[in-house]
Coordinates of C-alpha atoms in Angstrom, one line a residue:
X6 CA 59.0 22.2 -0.1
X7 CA 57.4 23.0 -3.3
X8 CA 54.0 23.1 -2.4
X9 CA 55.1 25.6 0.7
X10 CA 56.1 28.0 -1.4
X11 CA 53.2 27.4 -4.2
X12 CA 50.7 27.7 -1.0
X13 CA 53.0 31.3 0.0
X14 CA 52.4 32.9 -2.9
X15 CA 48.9 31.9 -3.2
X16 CA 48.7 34.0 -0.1
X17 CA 51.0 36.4 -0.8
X18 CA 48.8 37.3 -4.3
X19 CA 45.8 37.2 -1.9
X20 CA 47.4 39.8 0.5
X21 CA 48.8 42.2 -2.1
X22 CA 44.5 41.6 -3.6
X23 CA 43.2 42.9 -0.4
X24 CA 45.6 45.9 0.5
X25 CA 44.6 47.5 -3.2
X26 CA 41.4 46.9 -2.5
X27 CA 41.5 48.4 1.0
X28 CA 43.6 51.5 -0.6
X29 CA 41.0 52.4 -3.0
X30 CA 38.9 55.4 -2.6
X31 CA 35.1 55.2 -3.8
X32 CA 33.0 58.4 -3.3
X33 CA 30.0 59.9 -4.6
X34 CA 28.2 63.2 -4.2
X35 CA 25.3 63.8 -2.1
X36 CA 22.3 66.1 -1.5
X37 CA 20.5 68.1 -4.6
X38 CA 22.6 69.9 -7.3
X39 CA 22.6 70.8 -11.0
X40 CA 24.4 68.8 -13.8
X41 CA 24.5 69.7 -17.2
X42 CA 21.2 71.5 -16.7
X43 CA 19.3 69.1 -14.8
X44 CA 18.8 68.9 -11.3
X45 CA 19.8 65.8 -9.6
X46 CA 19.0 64.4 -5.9
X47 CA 21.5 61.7 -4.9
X48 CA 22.5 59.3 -2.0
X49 CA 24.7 57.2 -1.2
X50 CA 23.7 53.2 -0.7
X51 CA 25.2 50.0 -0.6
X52 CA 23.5 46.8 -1.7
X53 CA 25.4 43.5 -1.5
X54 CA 25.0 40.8 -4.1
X55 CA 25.8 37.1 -2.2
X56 CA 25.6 34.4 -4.7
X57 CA 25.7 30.6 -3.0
X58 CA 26.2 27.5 -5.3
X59 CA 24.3 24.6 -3.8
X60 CA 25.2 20.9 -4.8
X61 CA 22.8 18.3 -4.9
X62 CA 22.9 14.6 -4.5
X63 CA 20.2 12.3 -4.9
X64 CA 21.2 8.8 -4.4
X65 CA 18.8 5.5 -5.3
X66 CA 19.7 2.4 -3.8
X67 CA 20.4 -1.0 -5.9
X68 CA 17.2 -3.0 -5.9
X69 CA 19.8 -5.7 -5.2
X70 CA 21.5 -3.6 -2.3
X71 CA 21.1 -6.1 0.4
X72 CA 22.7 -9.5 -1.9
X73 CA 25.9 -6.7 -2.4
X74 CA 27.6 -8.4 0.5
X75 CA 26.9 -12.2 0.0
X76 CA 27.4 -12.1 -4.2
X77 CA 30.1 -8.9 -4.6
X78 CA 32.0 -9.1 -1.4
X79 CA 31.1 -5.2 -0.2
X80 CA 28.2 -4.1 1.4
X81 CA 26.3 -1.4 0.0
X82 CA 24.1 1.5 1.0
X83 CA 19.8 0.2 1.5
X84 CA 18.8 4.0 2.3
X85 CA 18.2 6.3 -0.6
X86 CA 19.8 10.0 -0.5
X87 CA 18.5 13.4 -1.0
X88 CA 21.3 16.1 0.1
X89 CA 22.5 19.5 -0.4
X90 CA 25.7 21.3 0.5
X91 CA 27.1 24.6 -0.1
X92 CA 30.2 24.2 -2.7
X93 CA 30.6 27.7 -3.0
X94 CA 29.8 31.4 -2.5
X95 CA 30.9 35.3 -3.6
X96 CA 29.9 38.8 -2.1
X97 CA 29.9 41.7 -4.3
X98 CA 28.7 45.2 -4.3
X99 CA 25.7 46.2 -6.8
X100 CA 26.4 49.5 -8.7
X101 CA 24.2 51.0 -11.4
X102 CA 23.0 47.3 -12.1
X103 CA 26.6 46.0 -12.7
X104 CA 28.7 43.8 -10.3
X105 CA 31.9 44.2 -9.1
X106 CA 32.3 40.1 -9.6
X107 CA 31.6 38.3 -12.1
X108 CA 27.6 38.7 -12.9
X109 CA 27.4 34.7 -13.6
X110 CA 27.9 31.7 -11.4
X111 CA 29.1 28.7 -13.4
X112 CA 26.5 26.1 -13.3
X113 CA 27.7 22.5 -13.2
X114 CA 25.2 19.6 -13.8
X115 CA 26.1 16.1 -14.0
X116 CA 25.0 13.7 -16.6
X117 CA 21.7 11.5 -15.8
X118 CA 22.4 8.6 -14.1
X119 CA 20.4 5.4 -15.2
X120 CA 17.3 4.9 -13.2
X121 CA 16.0 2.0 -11.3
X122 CA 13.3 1.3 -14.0
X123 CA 15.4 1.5 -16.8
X124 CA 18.4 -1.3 -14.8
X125 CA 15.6 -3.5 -14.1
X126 CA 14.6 -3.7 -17.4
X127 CA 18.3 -4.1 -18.7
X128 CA 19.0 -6.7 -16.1
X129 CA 15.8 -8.3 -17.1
X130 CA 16.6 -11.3 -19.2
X131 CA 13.4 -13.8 -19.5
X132 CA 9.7 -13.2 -18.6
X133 CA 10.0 -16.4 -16.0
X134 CA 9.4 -15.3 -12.6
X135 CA 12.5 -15.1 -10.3
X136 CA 13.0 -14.4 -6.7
X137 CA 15.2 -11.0 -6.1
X138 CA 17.6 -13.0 -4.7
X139 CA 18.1 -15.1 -7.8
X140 CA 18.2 -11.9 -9.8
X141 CA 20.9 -10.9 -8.0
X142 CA 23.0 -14.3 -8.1
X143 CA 22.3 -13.8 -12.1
X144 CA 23.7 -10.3 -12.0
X145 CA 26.7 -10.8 -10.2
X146 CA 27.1 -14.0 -12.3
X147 CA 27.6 -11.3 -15.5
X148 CA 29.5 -9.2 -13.8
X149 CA 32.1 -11.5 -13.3
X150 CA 31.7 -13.1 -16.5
X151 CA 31.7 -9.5 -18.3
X152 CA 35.2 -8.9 -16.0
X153 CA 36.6 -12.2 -17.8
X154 CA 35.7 -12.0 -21.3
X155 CA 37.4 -8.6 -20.8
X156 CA 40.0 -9.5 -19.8
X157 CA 40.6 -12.1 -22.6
X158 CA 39.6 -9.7 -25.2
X159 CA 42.8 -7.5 -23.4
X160 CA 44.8 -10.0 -23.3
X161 CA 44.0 -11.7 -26.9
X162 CA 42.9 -14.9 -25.6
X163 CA 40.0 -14.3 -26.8
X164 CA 39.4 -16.7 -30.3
X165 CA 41.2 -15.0 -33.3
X166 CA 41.2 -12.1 -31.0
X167 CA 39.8 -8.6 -31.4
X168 CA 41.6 -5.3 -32.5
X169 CA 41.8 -1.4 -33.0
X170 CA 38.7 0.2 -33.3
X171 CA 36.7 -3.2 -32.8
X172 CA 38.4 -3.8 -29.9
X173 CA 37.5 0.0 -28.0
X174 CA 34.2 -0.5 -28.7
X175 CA 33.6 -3.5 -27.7
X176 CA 35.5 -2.7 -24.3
X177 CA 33.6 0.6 -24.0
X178 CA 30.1 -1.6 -24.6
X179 CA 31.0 -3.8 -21.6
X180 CA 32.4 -1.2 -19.1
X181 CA 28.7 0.2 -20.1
X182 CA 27.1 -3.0 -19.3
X183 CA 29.1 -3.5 -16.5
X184 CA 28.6 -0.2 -14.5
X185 CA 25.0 -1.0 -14.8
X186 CA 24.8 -3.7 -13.2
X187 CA 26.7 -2.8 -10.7
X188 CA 24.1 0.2 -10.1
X189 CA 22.1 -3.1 -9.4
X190 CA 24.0 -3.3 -6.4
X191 CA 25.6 -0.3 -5.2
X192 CA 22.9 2.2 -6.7
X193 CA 22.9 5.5 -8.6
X194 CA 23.5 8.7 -7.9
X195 CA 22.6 12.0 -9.6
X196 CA 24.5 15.4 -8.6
X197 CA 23.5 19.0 -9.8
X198 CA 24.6 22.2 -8.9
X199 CA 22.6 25.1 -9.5
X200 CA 22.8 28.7 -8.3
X201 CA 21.1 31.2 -5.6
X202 CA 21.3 35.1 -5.6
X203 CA 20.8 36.9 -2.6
X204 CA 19.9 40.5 -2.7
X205 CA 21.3 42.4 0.8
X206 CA 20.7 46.0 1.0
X207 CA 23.6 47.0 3.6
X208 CA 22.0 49.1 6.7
X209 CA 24.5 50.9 9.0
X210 CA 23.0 49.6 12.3
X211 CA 23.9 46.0 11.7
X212 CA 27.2 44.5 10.9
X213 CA 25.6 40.7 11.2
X214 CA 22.2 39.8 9.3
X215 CA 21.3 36.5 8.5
X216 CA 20.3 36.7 4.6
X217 CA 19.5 32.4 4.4
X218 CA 19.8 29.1 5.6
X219 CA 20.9 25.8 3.8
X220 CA 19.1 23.3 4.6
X221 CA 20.6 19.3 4.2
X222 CA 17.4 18.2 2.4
X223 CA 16.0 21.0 1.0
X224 CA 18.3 23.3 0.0
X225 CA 18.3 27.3 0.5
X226 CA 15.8 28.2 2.2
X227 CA 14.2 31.3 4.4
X228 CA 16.4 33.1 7.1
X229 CA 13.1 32.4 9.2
X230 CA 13.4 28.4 8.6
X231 CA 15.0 26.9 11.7
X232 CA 15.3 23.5 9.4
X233 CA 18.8 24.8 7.8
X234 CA 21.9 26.3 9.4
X235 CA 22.5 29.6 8.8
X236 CA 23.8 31.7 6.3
X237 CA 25.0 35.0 7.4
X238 CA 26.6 38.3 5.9
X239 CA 29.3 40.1 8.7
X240 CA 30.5 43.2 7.8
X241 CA 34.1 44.6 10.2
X242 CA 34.5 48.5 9.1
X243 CA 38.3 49.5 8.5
X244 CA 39.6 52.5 10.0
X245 CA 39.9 54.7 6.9
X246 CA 41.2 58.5 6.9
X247 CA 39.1 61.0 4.9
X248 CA 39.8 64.2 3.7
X249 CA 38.9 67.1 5.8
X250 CA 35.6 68.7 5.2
X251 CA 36.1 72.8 4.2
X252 CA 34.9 75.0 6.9
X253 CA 32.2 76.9 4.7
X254 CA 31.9 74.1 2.1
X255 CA 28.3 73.2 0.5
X256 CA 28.9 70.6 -1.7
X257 CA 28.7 67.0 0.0
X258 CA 30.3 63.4 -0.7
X259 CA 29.9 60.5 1.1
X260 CA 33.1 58.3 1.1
X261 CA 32.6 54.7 1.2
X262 CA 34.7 52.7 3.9
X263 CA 36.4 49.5 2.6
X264 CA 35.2 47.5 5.0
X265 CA 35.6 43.4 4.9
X266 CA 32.8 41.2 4.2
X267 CA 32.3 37.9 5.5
X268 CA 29.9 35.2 3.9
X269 CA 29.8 32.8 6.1
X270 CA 28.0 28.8 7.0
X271 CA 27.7 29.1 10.5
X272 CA 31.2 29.2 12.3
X273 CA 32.9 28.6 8.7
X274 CA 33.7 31.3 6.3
X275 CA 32.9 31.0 2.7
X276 CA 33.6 34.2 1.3
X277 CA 35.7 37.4 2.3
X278 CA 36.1 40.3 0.5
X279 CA 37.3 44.2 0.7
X280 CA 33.9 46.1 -0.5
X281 CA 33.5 50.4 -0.3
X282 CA 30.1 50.2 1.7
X283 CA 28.4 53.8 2.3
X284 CA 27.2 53.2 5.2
X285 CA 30.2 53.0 7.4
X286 CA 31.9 55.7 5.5
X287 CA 32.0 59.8 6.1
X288 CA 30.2 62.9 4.4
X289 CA 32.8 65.3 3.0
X290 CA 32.3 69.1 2.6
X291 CA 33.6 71.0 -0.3
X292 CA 33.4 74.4 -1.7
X293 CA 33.4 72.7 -5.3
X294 CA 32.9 69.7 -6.8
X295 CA 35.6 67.4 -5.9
X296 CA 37.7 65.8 -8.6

């Protein structure tokens, strides 16, 4: 019952987020004019801003991958990895170089995993020839014997016994030790996340533009590139009332409808927002300068 009514008012702040966004009024004037002694010629454009955050995983498979089964009980993956995915996305207007959201898309990047050369070299223990196979009984060997001297250090059965800061650090060294050998086994992975900024200048003959496509092993790519699923910008005009233009006015605005803008990964929907977009607004005469 809690977490219905955390989830309602989620959407209810969401609601109440849109309607003042669909009730605010953008304009700006039009055509030539003076201002403060200068002559200005002005219209009235949208661009869109879409930033995407793209998550990558590169996975390397455990030189010992195939013994996982018959030494550690679990099988483990013998194909390496390379993947992306789209873990998130915003829409935004552009306006005199400044964005509605905010400018910057966090950026997170996981710590480096160890690498294949680097295990080999730790698992390495003599400069006698082995077959993989005996490698890998040797590995698992230390894992398990890492797993019981732990658990004697834990449990103080360990000699005199080990304690306070001794004791964390030595635990902390053979987690470390632990973990990679494991990687022996089950492999590494490395995930990143970095950031891509689309630049859509909005045109009033088309509500549905491809601006992208994510592909699974390379990332974003072209709209044009039929490798990656597409990433497209749908934009549904509100019906908005606007003032009434003066009979004999010569002064011009264009209002900007608040229409909703979809970002969306084929069929699913990774952004919405209410955005004042030019395009699919109304010009409005005065005879002054509207306030």
């Amino acid at each position: 019952m809690r977490r219905f009514f955390q989830i309602f008012f989620v959407v209810m702040a969401l609601s109440m987020a849109l309607d003042v966004s669909a009730q605010q009024v953008v304009k700006k004037r039009i055509g030539v004019y003076q201002q403060n002694g200068n002559v200005e010629i002005a219209e009235a454009t949208t661009t869109l801003v879409v930033d995407l955050v793209v998550e990558r995983e590169q996975f390397v498979a455990g030189p010992y991958a195939r013994y996982a089964q018959k030494y550690l009980g679990n099988r483990a993956s013998l194909v390496n990895r390379d993947e992306y995915r789209l873990v998130g996305a915003d829409v935004a207007v552009l306006r005199d170089d400044a964005y509605y959201a905010d400018d910057e898309v966090a950026i997170a990047v996981a710590e480096p995993q160890p690498t294949t050369q680097s295990l080999l070299s730790f698992d390495k223990m003599s400069a006698s020839e082995k077959s993989v196979e005996a490698m890998a009984k040797d590995a698992a060997d230390k894992i398990f014997a890492l797993r019981r001297s732990r658990y004697e250090l834990v449990t103080g059965d360990f000699g005199d016994g080990v304690y306070g800061a001794g004791l964390e650090s030595a635990l902390r060294e053979m987690d470390k030790m632990e973990r990679e050998l494991l990687a022996m086994f089950y492999g590494t992975s490395l995930v990143t996340r970095s950031a891509e900024r689309i630049i859509y200048p909005v045109n009033a003959s088309q509500t549905t533009s491809i601006v992208a496509r994510l592909s699974a092993t390379s990332g974003i790519v072209e709209k044009d590139d039929l490798s990656g699923e597409i990433i497209m910008v749908v934009i549904t005009p509100s019906q908005m009332e606007y003032p009434a233009s003066a009979e004999k006015g010569k002064v011009a605005y264009r209002y900007a409808n608040n229409a909703e803008v979809v970002v969306a990964l084929g069929q699913q929907v990774v952004a919405r927002r209410i955005l004042p977009l030019y395009e699919f607004g109304q010009t409005v005469m005065f005879l002054q300068p509207s306030r």
